[in-house]
Short mmCIF file of N, CA, C and O in Angstrom, two decimals:
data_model
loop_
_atom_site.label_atom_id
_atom_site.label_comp_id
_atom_site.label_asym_id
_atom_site.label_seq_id
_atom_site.Cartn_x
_atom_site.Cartn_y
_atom_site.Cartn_z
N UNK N 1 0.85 -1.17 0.00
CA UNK N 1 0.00 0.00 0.00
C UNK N 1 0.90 1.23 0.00
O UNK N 1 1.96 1.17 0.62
N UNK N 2 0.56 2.31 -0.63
CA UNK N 2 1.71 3.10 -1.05
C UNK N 2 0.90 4.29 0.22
O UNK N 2 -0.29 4.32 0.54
N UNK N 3 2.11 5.21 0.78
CA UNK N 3 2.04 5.62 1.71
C UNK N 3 1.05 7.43 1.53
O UNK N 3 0.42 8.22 2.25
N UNK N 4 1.52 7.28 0.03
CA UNK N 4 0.93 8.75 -0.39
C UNK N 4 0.33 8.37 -1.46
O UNK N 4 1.25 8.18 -2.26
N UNK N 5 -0.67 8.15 -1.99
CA UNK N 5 -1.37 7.65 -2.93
C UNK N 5 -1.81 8.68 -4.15
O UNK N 5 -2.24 8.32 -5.24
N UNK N 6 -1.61 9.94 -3.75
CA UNK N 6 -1.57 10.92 -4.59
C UNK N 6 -0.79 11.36 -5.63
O UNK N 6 0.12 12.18 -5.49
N UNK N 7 -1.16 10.79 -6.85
CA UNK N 7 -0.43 11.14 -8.25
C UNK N 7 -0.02 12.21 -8.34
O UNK N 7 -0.66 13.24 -8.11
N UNK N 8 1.19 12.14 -8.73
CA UNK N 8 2.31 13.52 -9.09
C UNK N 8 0.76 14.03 -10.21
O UNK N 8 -0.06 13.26 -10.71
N UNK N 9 0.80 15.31 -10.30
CA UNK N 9 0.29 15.96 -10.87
C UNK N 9 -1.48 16.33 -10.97
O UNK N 9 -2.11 17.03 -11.75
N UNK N 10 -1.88 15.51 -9.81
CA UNK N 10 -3.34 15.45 -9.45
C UNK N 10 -3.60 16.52 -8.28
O UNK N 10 -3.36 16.23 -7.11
N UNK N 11 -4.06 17.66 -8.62
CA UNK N 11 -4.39 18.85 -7.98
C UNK N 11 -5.67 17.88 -6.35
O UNK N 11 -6.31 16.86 -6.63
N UNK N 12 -5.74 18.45 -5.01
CA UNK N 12 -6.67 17.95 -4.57
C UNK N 12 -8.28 18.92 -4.39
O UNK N 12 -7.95 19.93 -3.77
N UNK N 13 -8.93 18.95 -4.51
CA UNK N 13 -10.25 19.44 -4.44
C UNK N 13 -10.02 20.33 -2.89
O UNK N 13 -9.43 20.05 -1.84
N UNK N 14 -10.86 21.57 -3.39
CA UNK N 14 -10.85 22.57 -2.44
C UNK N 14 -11.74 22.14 -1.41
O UNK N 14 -11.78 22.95 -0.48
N UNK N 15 -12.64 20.91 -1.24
CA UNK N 15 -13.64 20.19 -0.27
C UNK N 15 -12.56 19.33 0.28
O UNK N 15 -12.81 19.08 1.46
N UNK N 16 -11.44 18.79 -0.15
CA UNK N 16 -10.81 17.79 0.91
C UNK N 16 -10.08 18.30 1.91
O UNK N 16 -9.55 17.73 2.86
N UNK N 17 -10.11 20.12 1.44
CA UNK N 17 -8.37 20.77 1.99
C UNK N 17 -9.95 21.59 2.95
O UNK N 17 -9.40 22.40 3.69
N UNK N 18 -10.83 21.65 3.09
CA UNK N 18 -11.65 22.19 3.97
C UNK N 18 -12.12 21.43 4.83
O UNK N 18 -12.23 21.95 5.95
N UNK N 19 -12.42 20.40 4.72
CA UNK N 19 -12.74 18.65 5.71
C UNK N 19 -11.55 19.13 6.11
O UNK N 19 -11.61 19.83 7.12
N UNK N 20 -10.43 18.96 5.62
CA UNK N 20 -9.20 18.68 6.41
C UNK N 20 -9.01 19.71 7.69
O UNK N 20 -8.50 19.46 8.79
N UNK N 21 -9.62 21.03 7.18
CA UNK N 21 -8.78 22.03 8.11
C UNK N 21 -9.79 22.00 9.49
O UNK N 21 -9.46 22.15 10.67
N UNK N 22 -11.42 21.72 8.80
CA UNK N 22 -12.14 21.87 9.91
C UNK N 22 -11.80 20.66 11.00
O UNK N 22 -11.83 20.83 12.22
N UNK N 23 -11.50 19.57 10.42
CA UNK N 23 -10.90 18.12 11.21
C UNK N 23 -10.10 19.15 12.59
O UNK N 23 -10.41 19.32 13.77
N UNK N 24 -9.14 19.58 11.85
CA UNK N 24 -8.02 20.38 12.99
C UNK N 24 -8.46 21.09 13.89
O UNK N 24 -8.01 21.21 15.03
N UNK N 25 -9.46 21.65 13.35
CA UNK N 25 -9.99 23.11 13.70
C UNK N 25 -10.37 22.22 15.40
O UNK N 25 -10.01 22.56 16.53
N UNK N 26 -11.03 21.26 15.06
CA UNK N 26 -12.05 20.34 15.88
C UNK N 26 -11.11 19.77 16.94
O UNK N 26 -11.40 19.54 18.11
N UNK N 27 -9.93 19.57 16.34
CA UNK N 27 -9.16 18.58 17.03
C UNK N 27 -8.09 19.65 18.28
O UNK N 27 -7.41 19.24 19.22
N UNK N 28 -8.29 21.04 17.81
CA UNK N 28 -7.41 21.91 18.58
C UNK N 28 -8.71 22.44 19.29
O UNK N 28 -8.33 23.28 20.11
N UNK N 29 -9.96 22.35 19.32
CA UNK N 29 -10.81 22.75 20.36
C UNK N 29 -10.93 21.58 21.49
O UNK N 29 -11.26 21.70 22.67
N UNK N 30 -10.59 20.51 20.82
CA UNK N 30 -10.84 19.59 21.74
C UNK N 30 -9.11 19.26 22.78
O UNK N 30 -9.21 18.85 23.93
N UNK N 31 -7.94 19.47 22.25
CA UNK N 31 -7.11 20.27 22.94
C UNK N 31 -6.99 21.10 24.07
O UNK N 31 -6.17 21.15 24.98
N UNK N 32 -8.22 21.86 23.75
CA UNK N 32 -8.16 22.97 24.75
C UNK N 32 -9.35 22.67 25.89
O UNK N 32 -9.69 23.32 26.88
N UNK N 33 -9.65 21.92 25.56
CA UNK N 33 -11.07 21.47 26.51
C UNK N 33 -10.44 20.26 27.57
O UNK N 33 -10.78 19.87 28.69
N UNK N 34 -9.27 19.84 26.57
CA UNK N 34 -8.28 19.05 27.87
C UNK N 34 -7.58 19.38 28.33
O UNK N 34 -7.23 18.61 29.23
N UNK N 35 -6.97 20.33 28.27
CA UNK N 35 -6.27 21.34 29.25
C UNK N 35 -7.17 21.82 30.25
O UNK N 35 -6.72 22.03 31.38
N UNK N 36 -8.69 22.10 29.93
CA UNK N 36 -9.24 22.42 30.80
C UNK N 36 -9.41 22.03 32.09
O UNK N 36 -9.48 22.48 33.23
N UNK N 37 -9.45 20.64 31.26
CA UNK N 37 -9.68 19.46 32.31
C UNK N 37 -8.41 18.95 33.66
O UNK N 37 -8.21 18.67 34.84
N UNK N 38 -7.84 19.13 32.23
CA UNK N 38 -5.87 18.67 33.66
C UNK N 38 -6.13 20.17 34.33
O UNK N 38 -5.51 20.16 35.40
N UNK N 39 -6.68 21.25 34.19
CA UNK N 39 -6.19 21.90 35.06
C UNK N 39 -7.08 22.14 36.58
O UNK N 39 -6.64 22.67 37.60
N UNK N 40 -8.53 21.56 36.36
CA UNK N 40 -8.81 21.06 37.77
C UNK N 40 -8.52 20.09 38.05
O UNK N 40 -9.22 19.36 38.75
N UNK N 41 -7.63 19.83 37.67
CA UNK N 41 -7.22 18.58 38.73
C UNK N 41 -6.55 19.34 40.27
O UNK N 41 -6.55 19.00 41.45
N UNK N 42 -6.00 20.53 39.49
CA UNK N 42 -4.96 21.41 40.03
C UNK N 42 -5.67 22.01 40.83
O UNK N 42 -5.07 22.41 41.82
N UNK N 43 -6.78 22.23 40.78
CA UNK N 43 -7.99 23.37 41.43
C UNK N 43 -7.82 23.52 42.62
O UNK N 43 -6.81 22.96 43.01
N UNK N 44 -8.50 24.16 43.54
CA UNK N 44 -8.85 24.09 44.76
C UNK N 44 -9.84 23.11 45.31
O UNK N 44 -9.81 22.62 46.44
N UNK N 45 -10.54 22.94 44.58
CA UNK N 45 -11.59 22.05 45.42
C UNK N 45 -11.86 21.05 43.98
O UNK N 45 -12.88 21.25 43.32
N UNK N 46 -10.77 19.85 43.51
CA UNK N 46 -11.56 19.29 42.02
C UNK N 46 -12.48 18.49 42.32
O UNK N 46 -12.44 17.97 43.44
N UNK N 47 -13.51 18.19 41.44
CA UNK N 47 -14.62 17.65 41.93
C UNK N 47 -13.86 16.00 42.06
O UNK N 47 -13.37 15.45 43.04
N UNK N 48 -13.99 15.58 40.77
CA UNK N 48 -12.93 13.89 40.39
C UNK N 48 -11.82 14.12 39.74
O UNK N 48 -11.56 14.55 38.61
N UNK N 49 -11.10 13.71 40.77
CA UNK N 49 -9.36 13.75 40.34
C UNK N 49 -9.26 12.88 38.32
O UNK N 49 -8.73 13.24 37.27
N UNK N 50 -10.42 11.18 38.91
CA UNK N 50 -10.20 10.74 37.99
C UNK N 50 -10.74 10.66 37.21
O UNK N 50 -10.25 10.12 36.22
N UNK N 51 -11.99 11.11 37.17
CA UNK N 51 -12.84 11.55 36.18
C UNK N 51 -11.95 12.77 34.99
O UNK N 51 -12.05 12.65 33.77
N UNK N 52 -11.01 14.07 35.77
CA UNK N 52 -10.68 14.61 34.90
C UNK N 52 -9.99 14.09 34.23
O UNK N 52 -10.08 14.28 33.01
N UNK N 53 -8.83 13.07 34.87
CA UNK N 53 -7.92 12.62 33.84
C UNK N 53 -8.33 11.75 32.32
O UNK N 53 -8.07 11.71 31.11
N UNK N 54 -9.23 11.06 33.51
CA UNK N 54 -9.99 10.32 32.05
C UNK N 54 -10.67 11.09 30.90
O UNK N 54 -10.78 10.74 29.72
N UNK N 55 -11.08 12.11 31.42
CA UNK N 55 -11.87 13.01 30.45
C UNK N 55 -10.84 13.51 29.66
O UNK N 55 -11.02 13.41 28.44
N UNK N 56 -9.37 14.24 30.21
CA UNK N 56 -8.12 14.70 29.60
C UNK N 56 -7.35 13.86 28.52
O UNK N 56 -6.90 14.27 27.46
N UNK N 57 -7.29 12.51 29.07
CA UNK N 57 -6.74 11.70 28.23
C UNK N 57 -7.37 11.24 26.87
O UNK N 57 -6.91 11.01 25.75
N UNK N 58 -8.71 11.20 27.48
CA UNK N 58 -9.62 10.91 26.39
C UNK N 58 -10.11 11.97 25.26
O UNK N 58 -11.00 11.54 24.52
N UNK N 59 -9.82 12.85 25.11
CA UNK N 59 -10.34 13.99 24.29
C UNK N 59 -8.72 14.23 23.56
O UNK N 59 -8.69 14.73 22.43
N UNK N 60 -7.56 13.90 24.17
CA UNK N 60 -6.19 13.95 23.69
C UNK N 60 -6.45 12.92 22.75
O UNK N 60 -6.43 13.17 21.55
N UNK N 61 -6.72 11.61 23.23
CA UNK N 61 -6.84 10.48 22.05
C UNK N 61 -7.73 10.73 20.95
O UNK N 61 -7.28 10.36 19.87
N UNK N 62 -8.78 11.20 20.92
CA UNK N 62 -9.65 11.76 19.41
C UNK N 62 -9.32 12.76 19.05
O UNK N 62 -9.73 12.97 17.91
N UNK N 63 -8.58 13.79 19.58
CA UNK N 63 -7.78 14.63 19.19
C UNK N 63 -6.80 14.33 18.14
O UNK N 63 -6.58 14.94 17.09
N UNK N 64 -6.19 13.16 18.69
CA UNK N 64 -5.21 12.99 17.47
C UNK N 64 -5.42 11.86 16.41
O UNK N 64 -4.79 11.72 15.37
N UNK N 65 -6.58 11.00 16.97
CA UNK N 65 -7.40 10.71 15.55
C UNK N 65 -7.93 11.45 14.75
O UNK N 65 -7.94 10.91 13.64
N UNK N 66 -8.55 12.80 14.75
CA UNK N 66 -8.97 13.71 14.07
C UNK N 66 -7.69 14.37 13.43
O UNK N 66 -7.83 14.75 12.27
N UNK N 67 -6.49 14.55 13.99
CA UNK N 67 -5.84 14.95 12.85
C UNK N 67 -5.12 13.64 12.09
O UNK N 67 -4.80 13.86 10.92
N UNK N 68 -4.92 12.75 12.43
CA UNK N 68 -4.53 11.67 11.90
C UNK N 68 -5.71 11.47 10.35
O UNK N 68 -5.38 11.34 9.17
N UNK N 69 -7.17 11.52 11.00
CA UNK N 69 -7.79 11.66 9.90
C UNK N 69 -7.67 12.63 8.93
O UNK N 69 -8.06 12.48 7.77
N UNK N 70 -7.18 13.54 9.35
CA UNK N 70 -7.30 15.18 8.57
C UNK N 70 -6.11 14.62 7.51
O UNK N 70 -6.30 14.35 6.33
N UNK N 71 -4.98 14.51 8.15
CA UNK N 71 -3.76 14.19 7.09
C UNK N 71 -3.94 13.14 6.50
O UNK N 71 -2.86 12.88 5.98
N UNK N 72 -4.88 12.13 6.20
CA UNK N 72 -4.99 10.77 5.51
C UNK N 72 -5.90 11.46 4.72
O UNK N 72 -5.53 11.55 3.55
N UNK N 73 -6.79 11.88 4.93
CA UNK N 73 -7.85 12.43 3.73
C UNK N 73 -7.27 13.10 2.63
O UNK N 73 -7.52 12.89 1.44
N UNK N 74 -6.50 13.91 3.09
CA UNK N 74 -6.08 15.12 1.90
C UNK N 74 -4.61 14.54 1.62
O UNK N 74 -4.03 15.27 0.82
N UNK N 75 -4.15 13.90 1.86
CA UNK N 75 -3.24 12.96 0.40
C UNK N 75 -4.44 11.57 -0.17
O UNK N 75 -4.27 10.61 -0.92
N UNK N 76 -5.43 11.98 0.46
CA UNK N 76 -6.40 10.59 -0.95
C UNK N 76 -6.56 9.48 0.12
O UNK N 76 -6.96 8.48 -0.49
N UNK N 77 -6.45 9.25 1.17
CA UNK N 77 -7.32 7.73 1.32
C UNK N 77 -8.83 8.06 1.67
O UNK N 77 -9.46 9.05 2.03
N UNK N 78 -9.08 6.80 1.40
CA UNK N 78 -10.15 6.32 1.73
C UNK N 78 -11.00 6.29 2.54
O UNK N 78 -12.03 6.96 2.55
N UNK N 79 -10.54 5.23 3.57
CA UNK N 79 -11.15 5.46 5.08
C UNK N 79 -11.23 6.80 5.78
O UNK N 79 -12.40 7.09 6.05
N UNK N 80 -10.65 7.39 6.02
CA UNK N 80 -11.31 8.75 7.10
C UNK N 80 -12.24 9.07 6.59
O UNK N 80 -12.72 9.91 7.35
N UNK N 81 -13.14 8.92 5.40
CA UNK N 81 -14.32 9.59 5.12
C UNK N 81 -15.46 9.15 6.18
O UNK N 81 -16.26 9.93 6.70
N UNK N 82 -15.39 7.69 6.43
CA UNK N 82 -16.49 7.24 7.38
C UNK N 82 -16.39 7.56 9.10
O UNK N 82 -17.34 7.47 9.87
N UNK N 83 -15.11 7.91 9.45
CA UNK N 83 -15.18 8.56 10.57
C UNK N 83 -15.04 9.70 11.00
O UNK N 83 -15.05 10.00 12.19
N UNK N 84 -14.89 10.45 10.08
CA UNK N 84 -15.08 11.86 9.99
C UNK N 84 -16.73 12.09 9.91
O UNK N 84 -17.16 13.05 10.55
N UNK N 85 -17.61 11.32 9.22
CA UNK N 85 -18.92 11.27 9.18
C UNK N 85 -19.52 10.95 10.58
O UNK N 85 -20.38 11.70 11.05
N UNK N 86 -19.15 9.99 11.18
CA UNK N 86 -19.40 9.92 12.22
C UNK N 86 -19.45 10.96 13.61
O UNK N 86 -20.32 11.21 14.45
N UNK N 87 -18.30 11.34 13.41
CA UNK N 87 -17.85 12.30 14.30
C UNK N 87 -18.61 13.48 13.95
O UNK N 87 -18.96 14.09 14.96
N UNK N 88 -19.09 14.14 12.62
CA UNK N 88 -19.66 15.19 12.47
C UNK N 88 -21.19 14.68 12.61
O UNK N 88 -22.05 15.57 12.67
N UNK N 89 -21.43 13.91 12.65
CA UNK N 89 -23.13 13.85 13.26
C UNK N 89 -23.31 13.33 14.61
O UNK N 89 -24.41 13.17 15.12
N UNK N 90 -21.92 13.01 15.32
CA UNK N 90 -22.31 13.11 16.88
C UNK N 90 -22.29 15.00 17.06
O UNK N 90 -23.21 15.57 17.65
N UNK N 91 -21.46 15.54 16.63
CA UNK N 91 -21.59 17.03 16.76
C UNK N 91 -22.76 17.62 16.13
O UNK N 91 -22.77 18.85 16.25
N UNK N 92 -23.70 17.16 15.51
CA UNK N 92 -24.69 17.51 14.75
C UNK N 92 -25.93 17.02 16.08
O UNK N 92 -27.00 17.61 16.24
N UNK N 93 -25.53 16.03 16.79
CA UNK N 93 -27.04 15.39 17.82
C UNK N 93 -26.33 16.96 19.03
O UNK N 93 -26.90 18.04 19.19
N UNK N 94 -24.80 16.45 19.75
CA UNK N 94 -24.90 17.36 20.06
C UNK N 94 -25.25 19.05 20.10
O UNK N 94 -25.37 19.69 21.14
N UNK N 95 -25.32 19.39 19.24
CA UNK N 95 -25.58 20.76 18.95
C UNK N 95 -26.96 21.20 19.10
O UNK N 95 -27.12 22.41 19.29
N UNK N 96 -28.43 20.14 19.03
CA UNK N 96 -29.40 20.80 19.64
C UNK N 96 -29.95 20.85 20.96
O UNK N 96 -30.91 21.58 21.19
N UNK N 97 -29.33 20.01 21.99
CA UNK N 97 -29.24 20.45 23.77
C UNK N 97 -28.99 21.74 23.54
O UNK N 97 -30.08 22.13 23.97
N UNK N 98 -28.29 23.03 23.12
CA UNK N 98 -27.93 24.12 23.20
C UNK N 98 -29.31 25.06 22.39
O UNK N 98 -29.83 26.07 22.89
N UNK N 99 -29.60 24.59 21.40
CA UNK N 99 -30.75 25.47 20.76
C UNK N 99 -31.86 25.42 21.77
O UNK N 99 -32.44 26.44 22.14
N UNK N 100 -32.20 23.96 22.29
CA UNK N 100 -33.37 23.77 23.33
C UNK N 100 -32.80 25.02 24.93
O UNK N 100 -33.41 25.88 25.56
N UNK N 101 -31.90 24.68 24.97
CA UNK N 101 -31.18 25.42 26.59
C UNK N 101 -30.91 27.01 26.73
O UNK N 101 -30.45 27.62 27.69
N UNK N 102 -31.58 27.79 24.67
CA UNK N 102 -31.43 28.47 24.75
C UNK N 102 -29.82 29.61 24.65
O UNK N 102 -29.65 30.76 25.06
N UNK N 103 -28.79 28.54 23.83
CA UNK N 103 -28.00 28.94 23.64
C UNK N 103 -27.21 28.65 22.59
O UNK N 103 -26.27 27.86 22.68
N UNK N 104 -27.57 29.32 21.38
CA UNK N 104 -27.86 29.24 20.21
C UNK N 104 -26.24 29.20 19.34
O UNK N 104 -25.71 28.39 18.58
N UNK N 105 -25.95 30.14 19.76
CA UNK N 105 -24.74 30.37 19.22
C UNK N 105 -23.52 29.19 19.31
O UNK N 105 -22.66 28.80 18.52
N UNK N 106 -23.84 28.90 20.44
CA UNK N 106 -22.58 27.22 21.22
C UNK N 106 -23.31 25.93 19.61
O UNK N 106 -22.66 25.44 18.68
N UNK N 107 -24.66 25.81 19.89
CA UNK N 107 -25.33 25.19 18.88
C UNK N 107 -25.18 25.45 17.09
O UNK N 107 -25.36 24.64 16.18
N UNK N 108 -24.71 27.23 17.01
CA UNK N 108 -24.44 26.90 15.78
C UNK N 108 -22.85 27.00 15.22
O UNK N 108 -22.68 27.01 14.00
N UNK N 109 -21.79 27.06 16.05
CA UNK N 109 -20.78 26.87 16.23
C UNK N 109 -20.17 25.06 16.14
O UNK N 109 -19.17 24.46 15.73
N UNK N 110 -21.20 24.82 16.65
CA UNK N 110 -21.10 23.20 16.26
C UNK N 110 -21.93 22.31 15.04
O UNK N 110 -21.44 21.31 14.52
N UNK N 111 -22.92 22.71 14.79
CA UNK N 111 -23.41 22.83 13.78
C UNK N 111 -23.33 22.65 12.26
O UNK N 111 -23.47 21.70 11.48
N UNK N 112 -22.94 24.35 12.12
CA UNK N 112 -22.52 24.72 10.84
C UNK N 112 -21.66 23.93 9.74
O UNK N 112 -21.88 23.55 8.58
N UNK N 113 -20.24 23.83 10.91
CA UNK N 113 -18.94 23.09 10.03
C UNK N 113 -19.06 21.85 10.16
O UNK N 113 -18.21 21.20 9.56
N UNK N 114 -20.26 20.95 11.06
CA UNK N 114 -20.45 19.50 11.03
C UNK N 114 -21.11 19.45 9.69
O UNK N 114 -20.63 18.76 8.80
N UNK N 115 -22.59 20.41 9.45
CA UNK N 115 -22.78 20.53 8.22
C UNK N 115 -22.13 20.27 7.14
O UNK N 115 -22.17 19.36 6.31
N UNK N 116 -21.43 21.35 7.30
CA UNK N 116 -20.85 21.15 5.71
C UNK N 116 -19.59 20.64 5.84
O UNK N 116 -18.80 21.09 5.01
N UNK N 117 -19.09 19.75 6.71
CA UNK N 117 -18.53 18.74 6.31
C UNK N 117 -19.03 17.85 5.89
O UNK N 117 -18.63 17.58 4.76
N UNK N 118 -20.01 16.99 6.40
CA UNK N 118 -21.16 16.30 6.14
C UNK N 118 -21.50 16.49 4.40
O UNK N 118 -21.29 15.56 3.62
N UNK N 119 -21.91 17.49 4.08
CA UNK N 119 -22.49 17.27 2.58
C UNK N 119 -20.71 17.39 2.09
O UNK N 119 -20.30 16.40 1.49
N UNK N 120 -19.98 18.21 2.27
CA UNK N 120 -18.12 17.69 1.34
C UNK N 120 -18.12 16.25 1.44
O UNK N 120 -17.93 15.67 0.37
N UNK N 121 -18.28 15.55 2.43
CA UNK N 121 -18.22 14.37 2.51
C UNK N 121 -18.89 14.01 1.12
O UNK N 121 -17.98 13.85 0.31
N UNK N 122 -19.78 13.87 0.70
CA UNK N 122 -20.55 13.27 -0.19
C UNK N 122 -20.50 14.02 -1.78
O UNK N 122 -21.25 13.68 -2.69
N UNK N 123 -19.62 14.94 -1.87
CA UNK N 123 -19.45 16.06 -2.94
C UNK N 123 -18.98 14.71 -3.85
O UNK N 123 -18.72 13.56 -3.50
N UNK N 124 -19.01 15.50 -5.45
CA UNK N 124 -18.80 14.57 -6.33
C UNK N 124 -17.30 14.51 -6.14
O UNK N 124 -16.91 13.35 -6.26
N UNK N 125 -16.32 15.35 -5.89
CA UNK N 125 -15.20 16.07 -6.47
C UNK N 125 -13.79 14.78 -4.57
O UNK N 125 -12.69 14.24 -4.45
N UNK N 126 -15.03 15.08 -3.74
CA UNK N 126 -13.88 14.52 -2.59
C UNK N 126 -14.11 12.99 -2.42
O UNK N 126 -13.30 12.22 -1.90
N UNK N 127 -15.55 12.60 -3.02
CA UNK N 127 -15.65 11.00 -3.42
C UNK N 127 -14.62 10.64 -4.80
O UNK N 127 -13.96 9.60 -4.71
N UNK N 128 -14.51 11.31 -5.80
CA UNK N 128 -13.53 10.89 -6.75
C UNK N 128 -12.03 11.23 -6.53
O UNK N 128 -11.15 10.81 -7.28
N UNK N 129 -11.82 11.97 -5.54
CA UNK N 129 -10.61 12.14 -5.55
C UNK N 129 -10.25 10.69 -4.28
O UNK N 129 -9.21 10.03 -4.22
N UNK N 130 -11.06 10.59 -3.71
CA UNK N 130 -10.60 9.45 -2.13
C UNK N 130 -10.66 8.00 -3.10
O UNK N 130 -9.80 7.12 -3.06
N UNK N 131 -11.64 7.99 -3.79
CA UNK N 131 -11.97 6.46 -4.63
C UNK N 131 -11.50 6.45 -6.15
O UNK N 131 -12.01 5.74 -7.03
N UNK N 132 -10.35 7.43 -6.34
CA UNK N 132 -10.17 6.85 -7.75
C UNK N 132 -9.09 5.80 -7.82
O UNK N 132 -8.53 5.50 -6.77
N UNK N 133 -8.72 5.17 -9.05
CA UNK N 133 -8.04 4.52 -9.09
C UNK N 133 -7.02 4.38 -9.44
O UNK N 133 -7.02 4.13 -10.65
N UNK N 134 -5.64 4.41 -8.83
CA UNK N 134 -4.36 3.85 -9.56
C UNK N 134 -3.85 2.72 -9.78
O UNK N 134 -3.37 1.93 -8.97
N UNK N 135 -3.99 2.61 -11.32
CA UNK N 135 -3.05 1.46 -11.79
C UNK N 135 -4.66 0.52 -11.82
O UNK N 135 -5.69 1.03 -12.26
N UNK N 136 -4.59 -0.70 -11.35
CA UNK N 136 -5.61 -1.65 -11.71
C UNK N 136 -6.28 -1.96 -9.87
O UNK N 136 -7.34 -2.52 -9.60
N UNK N 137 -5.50 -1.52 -9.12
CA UNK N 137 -6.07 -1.69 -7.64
C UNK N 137 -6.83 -0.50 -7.31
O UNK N 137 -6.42 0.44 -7.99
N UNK N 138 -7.90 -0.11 -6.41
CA UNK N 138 -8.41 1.34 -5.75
C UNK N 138 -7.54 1.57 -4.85
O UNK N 138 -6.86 0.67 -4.35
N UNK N 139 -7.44 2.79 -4.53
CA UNK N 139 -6.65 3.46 -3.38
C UNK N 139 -7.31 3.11 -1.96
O UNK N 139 -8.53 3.21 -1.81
N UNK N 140 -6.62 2.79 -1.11
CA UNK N 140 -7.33 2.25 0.11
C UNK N 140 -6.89 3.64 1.44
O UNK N 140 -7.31 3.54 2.59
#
């Protein structure tokens, strides 16, 4: 399996290099939401020592699946399309607790770029560029 699957001279679609950035975008909010977390640990009064860590560690680990996905998409594979889908319609369920709670903006902040990742996902231009074919095998 070749490590960069992207043909010398095959431009990539302005939908894979936007999936890609929002991936990051996602993956450095969720960064910062674990820092949040290690830092009551530090607090004065933390509620669960181990609850934060777990919460810290755990948002570090999809953190760097999300960019792991980000950089596999935009040289051409395959797979991150289905978990990038995933991930943008758990942010899509999440996002209406906030419209109901009256806080609209948190809701369309999460929203929006699940959106339209969601339909890039399915664009003609980032399905032919992830599934075309080199040589006589598909790109995996």
């Amino acid at each position: 399996m070749a490590a960069n699957p992207v043909p010398d001279g095959t431009s990539r679609p302005l939908g894979v290099l936007l999936i890609s950035v929002v991936l990051i975008l996602e993956a450095v909010a969720l960064v910062v939401i674990a820092v949040g977390f290690a830092i009551t640990i530090f607090g004065v009064d933390p509620v669960s020592v181990g609850g934060s860590v777990f919460m810290a560690v755990l948002l570090l680990l999809v953190a760097s699946a999300l960019v792991v996905m980000a950089r596999k998409l935009a040289v051409g594979f395959r797979w991150p399309r289905s978990p990038s889908l995933v991930v943008q319609l758990f942010l899509v369920i999440l996002a209406f607790p906030y419209f109901t709670a009256g806080d609209p903006l948190i809701g369309l902040l999460l929203i929006v770029p699940a959106a339209g990742v969601i339909v890039l996902l399915f664009s003609k231009p980032v399905v032919d560029f992830t599934v075309r074919t080199t040589g006589t095998a598909r790109t995996l």
